[in-house]
Short mmCIF file of C-alpha atoms and ligand atoms in Angstrom, two decimals:
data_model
loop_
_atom_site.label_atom_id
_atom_site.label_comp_id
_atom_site.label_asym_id
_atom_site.label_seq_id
_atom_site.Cartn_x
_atom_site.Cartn_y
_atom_site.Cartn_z
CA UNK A 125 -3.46 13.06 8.46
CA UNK A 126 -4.28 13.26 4.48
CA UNK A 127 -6.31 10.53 3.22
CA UNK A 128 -4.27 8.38 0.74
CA UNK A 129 -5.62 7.09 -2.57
CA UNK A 130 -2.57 4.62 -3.74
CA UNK A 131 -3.24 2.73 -7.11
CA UNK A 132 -0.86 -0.68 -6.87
CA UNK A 133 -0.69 -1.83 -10.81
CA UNK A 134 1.20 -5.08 -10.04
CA UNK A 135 2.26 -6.99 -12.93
CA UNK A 136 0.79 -4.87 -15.60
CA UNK A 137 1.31 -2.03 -17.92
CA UNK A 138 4.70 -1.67 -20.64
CA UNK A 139 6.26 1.73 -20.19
CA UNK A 140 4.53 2.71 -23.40
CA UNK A 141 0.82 2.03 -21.48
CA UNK A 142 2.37 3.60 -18.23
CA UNK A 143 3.06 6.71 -20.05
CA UNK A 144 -0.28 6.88 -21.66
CA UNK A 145 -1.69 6.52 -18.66
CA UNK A 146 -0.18 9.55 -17.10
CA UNK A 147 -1.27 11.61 -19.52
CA UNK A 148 -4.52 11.09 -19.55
CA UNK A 149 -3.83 10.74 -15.84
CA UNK A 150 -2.34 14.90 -15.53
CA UNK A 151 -4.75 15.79 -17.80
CA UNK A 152 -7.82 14.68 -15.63
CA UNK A 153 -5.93 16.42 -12.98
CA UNK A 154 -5.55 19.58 -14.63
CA UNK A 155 -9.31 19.98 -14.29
CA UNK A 156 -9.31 19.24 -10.91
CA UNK A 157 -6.57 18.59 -8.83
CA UNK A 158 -6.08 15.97 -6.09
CA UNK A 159 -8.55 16.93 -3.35
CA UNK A 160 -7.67 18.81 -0.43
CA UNK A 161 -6.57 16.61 2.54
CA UNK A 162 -5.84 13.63 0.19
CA UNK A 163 -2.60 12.43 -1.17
CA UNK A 164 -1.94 10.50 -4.35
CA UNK A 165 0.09 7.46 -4.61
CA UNK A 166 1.17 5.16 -7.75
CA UNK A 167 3.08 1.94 -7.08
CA UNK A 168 3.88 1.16 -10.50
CA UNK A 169 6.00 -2.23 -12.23
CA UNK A 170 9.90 -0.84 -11.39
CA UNK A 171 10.50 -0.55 -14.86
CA UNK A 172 7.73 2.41 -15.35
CA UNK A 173 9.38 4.57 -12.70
CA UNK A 174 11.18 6.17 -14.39
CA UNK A 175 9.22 7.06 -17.35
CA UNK A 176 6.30 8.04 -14.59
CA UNK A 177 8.56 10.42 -12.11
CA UNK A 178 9.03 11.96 -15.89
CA UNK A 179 5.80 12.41 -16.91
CA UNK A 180 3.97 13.30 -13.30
CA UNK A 181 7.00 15.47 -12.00
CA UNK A 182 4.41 18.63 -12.22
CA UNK A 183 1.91 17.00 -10.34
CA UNK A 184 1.61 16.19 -6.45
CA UNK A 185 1.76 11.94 -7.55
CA UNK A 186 3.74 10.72 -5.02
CA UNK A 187 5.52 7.18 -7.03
CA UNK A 188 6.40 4.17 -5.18
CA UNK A 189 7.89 0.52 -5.48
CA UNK A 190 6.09 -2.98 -5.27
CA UNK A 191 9.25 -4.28 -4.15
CA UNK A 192 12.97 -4.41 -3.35
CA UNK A 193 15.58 -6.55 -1.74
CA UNK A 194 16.92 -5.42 1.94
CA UNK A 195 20.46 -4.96 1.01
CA UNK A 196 22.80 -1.77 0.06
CA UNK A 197 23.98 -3.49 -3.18
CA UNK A 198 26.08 -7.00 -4.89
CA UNK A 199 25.01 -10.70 -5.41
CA UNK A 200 20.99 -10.70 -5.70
CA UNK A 201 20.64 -11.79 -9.00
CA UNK A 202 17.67 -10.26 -10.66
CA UNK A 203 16.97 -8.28 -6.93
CA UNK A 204 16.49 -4.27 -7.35
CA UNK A 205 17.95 -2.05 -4.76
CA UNK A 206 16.20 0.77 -2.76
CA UNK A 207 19.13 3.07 -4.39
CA UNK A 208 18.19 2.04 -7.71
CA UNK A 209 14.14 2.70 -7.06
CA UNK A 210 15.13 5.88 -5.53
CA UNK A 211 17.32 6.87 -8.09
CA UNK A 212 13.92 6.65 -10.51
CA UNK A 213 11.70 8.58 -8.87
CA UNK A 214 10.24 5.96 -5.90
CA UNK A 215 9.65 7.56 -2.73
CA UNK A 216 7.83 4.97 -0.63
CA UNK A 217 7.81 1.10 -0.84
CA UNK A 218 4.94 -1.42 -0.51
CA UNK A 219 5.77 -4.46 2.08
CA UNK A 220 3.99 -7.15 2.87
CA UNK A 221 1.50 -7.78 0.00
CA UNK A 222 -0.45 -10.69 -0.11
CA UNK A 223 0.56 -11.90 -3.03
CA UNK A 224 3.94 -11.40 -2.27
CA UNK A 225 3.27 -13.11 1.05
CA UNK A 226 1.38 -16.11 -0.95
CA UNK A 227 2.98 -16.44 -3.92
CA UNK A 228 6.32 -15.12 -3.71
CA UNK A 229 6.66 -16.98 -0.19
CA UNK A 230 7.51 -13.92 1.68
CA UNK A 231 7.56 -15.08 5.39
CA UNK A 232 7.81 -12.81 8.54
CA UNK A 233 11.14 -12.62 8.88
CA UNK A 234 11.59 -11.29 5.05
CA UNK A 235 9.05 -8.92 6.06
CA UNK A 236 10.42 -7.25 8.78
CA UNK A 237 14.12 -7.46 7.16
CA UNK A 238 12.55 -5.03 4.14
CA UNK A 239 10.75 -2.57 6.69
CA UNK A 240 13.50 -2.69 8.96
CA UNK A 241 15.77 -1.68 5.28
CA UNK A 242 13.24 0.91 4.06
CA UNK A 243 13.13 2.84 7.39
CA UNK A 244 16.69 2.93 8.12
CA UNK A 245 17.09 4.71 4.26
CA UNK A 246 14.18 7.11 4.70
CA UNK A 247 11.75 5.47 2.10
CA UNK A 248 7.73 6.02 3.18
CA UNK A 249 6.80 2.35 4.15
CA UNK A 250 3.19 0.76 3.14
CA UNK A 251 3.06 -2.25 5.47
CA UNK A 252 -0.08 -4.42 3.72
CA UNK A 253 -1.68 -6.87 6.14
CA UNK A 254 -4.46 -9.21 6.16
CA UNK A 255 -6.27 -12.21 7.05
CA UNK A 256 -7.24 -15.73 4.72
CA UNK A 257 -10.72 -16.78 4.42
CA UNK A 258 -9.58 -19.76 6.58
CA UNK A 259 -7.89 -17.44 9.07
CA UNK A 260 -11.18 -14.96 9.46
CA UNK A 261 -13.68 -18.57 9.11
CA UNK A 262 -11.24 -19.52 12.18
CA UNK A 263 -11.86 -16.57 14.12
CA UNK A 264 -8.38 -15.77 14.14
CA UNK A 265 -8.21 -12.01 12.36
CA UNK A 266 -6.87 -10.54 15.57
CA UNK A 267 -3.88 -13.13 15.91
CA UNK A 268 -3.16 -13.07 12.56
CA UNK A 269 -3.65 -9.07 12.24
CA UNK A 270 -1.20 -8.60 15.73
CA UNK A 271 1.71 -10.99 14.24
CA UNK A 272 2.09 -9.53 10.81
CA UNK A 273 2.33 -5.91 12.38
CA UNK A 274 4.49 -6.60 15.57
CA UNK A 275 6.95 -8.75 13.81
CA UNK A 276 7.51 -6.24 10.91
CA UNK A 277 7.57 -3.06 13.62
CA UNK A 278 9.31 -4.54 15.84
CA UNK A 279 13.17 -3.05 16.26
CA UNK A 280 12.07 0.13 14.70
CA UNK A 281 12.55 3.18 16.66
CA UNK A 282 10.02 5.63 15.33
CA UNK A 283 9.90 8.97 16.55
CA UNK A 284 6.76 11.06 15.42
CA UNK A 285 8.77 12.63 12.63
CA UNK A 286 8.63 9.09 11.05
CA UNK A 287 5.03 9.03 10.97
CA UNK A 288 4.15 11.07 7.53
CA UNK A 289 6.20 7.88 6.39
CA UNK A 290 4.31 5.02 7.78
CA UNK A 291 1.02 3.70 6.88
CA UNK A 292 -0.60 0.08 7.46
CA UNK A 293 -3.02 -1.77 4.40
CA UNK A 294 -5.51 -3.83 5.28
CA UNK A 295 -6.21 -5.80 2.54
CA UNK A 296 -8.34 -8.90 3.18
CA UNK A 297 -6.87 -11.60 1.01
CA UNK A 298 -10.22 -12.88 0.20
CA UNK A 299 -10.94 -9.69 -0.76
CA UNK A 300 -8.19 -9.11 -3.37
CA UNK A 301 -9.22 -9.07 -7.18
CA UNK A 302 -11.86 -11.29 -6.44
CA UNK A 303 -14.99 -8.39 -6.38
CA UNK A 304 -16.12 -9.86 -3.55
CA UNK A 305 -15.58 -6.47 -1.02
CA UNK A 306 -15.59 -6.20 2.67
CA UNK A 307 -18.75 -5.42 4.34
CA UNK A 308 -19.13 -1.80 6.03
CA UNK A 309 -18.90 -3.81 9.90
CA UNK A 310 -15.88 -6.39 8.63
CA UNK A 311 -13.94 -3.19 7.50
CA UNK A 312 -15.25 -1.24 10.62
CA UNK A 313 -13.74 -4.11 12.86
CA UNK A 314 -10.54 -4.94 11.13
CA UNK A 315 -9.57 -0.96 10.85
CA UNK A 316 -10.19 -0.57 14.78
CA UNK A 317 -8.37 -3.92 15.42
CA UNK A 318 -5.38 -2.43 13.30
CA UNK A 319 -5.64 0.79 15.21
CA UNK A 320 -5.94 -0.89 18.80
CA UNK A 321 -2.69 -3.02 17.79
CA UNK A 322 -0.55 -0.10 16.98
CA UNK A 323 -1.62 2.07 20.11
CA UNK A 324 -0.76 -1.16 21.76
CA UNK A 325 2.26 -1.95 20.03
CA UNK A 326 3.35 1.67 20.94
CA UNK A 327 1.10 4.58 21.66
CA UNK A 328 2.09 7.00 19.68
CA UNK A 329 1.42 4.69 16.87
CA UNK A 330 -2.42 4.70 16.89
CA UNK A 331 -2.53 8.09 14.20
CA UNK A 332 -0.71 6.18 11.07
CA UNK A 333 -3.19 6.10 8.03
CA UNK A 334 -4.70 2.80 7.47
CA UNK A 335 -6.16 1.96 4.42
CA UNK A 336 -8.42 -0.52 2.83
CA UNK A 337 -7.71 -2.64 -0.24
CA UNK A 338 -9.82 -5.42 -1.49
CA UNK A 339 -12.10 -5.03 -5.10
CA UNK A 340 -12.51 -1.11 -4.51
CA UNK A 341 -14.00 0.67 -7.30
CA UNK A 342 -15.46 4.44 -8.29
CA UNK A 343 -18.99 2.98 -7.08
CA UNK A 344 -17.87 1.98 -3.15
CA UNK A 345 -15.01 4.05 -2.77
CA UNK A 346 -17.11 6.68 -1.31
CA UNK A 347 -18.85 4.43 0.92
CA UNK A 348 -15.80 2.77 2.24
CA UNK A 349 -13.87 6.02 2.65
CA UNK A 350 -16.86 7.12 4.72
CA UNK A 351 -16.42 3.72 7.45
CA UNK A 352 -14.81 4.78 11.26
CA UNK A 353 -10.82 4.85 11.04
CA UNK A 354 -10.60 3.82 7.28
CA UNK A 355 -7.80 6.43 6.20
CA UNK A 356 -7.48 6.01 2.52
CA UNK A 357 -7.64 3.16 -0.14
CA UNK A 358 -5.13 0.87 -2.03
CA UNK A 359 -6.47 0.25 -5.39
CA UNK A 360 -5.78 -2.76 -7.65
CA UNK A 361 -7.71 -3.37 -10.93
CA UNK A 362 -9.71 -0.16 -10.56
CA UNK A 363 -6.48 1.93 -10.65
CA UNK A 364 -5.56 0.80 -14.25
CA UNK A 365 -7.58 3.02 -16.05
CA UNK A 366 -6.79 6.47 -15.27
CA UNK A 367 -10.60 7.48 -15.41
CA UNK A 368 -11.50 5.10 -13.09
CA UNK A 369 -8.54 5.87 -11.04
CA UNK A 370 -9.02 9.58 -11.11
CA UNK A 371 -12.78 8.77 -9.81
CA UNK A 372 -12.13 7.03 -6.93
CA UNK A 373 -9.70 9.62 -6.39
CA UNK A 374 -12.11 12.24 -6.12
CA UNK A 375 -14.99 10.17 -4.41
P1 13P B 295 -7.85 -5.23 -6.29
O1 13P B 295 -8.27 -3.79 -6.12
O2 13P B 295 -7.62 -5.62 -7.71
O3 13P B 295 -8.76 -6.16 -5.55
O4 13P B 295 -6.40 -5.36 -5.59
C1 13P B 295 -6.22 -4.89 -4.30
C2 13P B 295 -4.79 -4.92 -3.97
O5 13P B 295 -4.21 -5.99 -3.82
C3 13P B 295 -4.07 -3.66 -3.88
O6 13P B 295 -2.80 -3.83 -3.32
#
């Protein structure tokens, strides 16, 4: 399983700064590549996709979408469609965000419509999960960690060919753009929890990559990639600039 270092920009860059950023970006990389046993991701706004599957097409940058609606095609005003992602360059999909969860009012059964979508047409599928500070202060990161991944896996069939195409986020939302990181045991505990409920949830599940997202930065990616069953990183902020980016990649 390759360790994934995915950079989620959100709501930010033009096409203009998504451009300049991948050339800076390829020409980091041209002095040294992605790592061995690590895989690159970029979930960029839709409307850079297409400039960026332009401008990294030499380079192993695997691009994906922040969002999409769960439906071939017709009447979802201002919706875009896995067929129109795909058709610029995305390759895997993120689902479940937090913000999307929190802001966007994204409930459970949204959720596991979009999986359900993105697996059926091939796409690689980064399911983000992750407790409140309320939630974790209640002592209720299992229950809350167990319901966001059994209600969007559930009705898949996935076959171990399917599983270079899954991964699970934990992203504590406390966590998220707040600089306030995980500690080494919370991360430790939450990554085996996530593990535990996908063996559970099906036994041949307990090898996806899951990967921690909250505030990571060149100066604790190393240290987080280094904690029992964390398999790879989703970046926020730090993945903006692509020096910082291309650190973290290399950490
Ligand atoms: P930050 O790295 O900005 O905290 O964001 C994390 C995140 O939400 C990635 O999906």
């Amino acid at each position: 399983m390759n360790t994934i270092i995915a950079a989620n920009w959100k709501m930010n860059k033009t096409t203009a700064e998504a451009k300049a950023f991948a050339e800076t970006f390829t020409g980091l990389l041209a002095k040294k590549g992605v790592p061995g046993g690590r895989s690159c991701m970029i979930f960029p706004s839709a409307l850079s996709l297409d400039v960026l599957n332009s401008a990294l097409a030499a380079s192993p940058v695997v691009l994906g979408a922040q969002n999409f609606y769960p439906a071939e095609s017709g009447a979802f005003t201002g919706e875009l469609s896995l067929a129109q992602l795909s058709d610029v360059g995305a390759k895997w999909v993120l689902i479940g965000h937090s913000e999307r969860r929190h802001i966007l009012n994204e409930d459970f059964d949204c959720v596991a419509r979009k999986t359900a979508f993105a697996f059926e047409k091939g796409l690689g599928i980064m399911l983000c999960v992750g407790e409140t500070l309320a939630e974790r202060e209640a002592g209720s990161l299992r229950t809350v960690l167990t319901g966001q991944i059994e209600t969007a896996l559930r009705g898949l069939s996935v076959g171990a060919s399917d599983h270079a195409r899954l991964a699970v986020a934990y992203e504590p939302v406390w966590a998220i753009g707040t600089g306030k990181v995980a500690t080494e045991k919370e991360i430790a505990e939450a990554h085996g929890m996530v593990k535990e409920i996908l063996a559970s949830f099906s036994p041949s599940l307990d090898d996806l990559p899951v990967l921690y997202g909250g505030s990571v930065k060149p100066a604790n990616a190393t240290g987080i990639l280094a904690i029992p069953n964390v398999n790879g990183l989703l970046i926020g902020g730090a993945s903006l600039a692509a020096d910082s980016f291309y650190q973290i990649l290399q950490a």
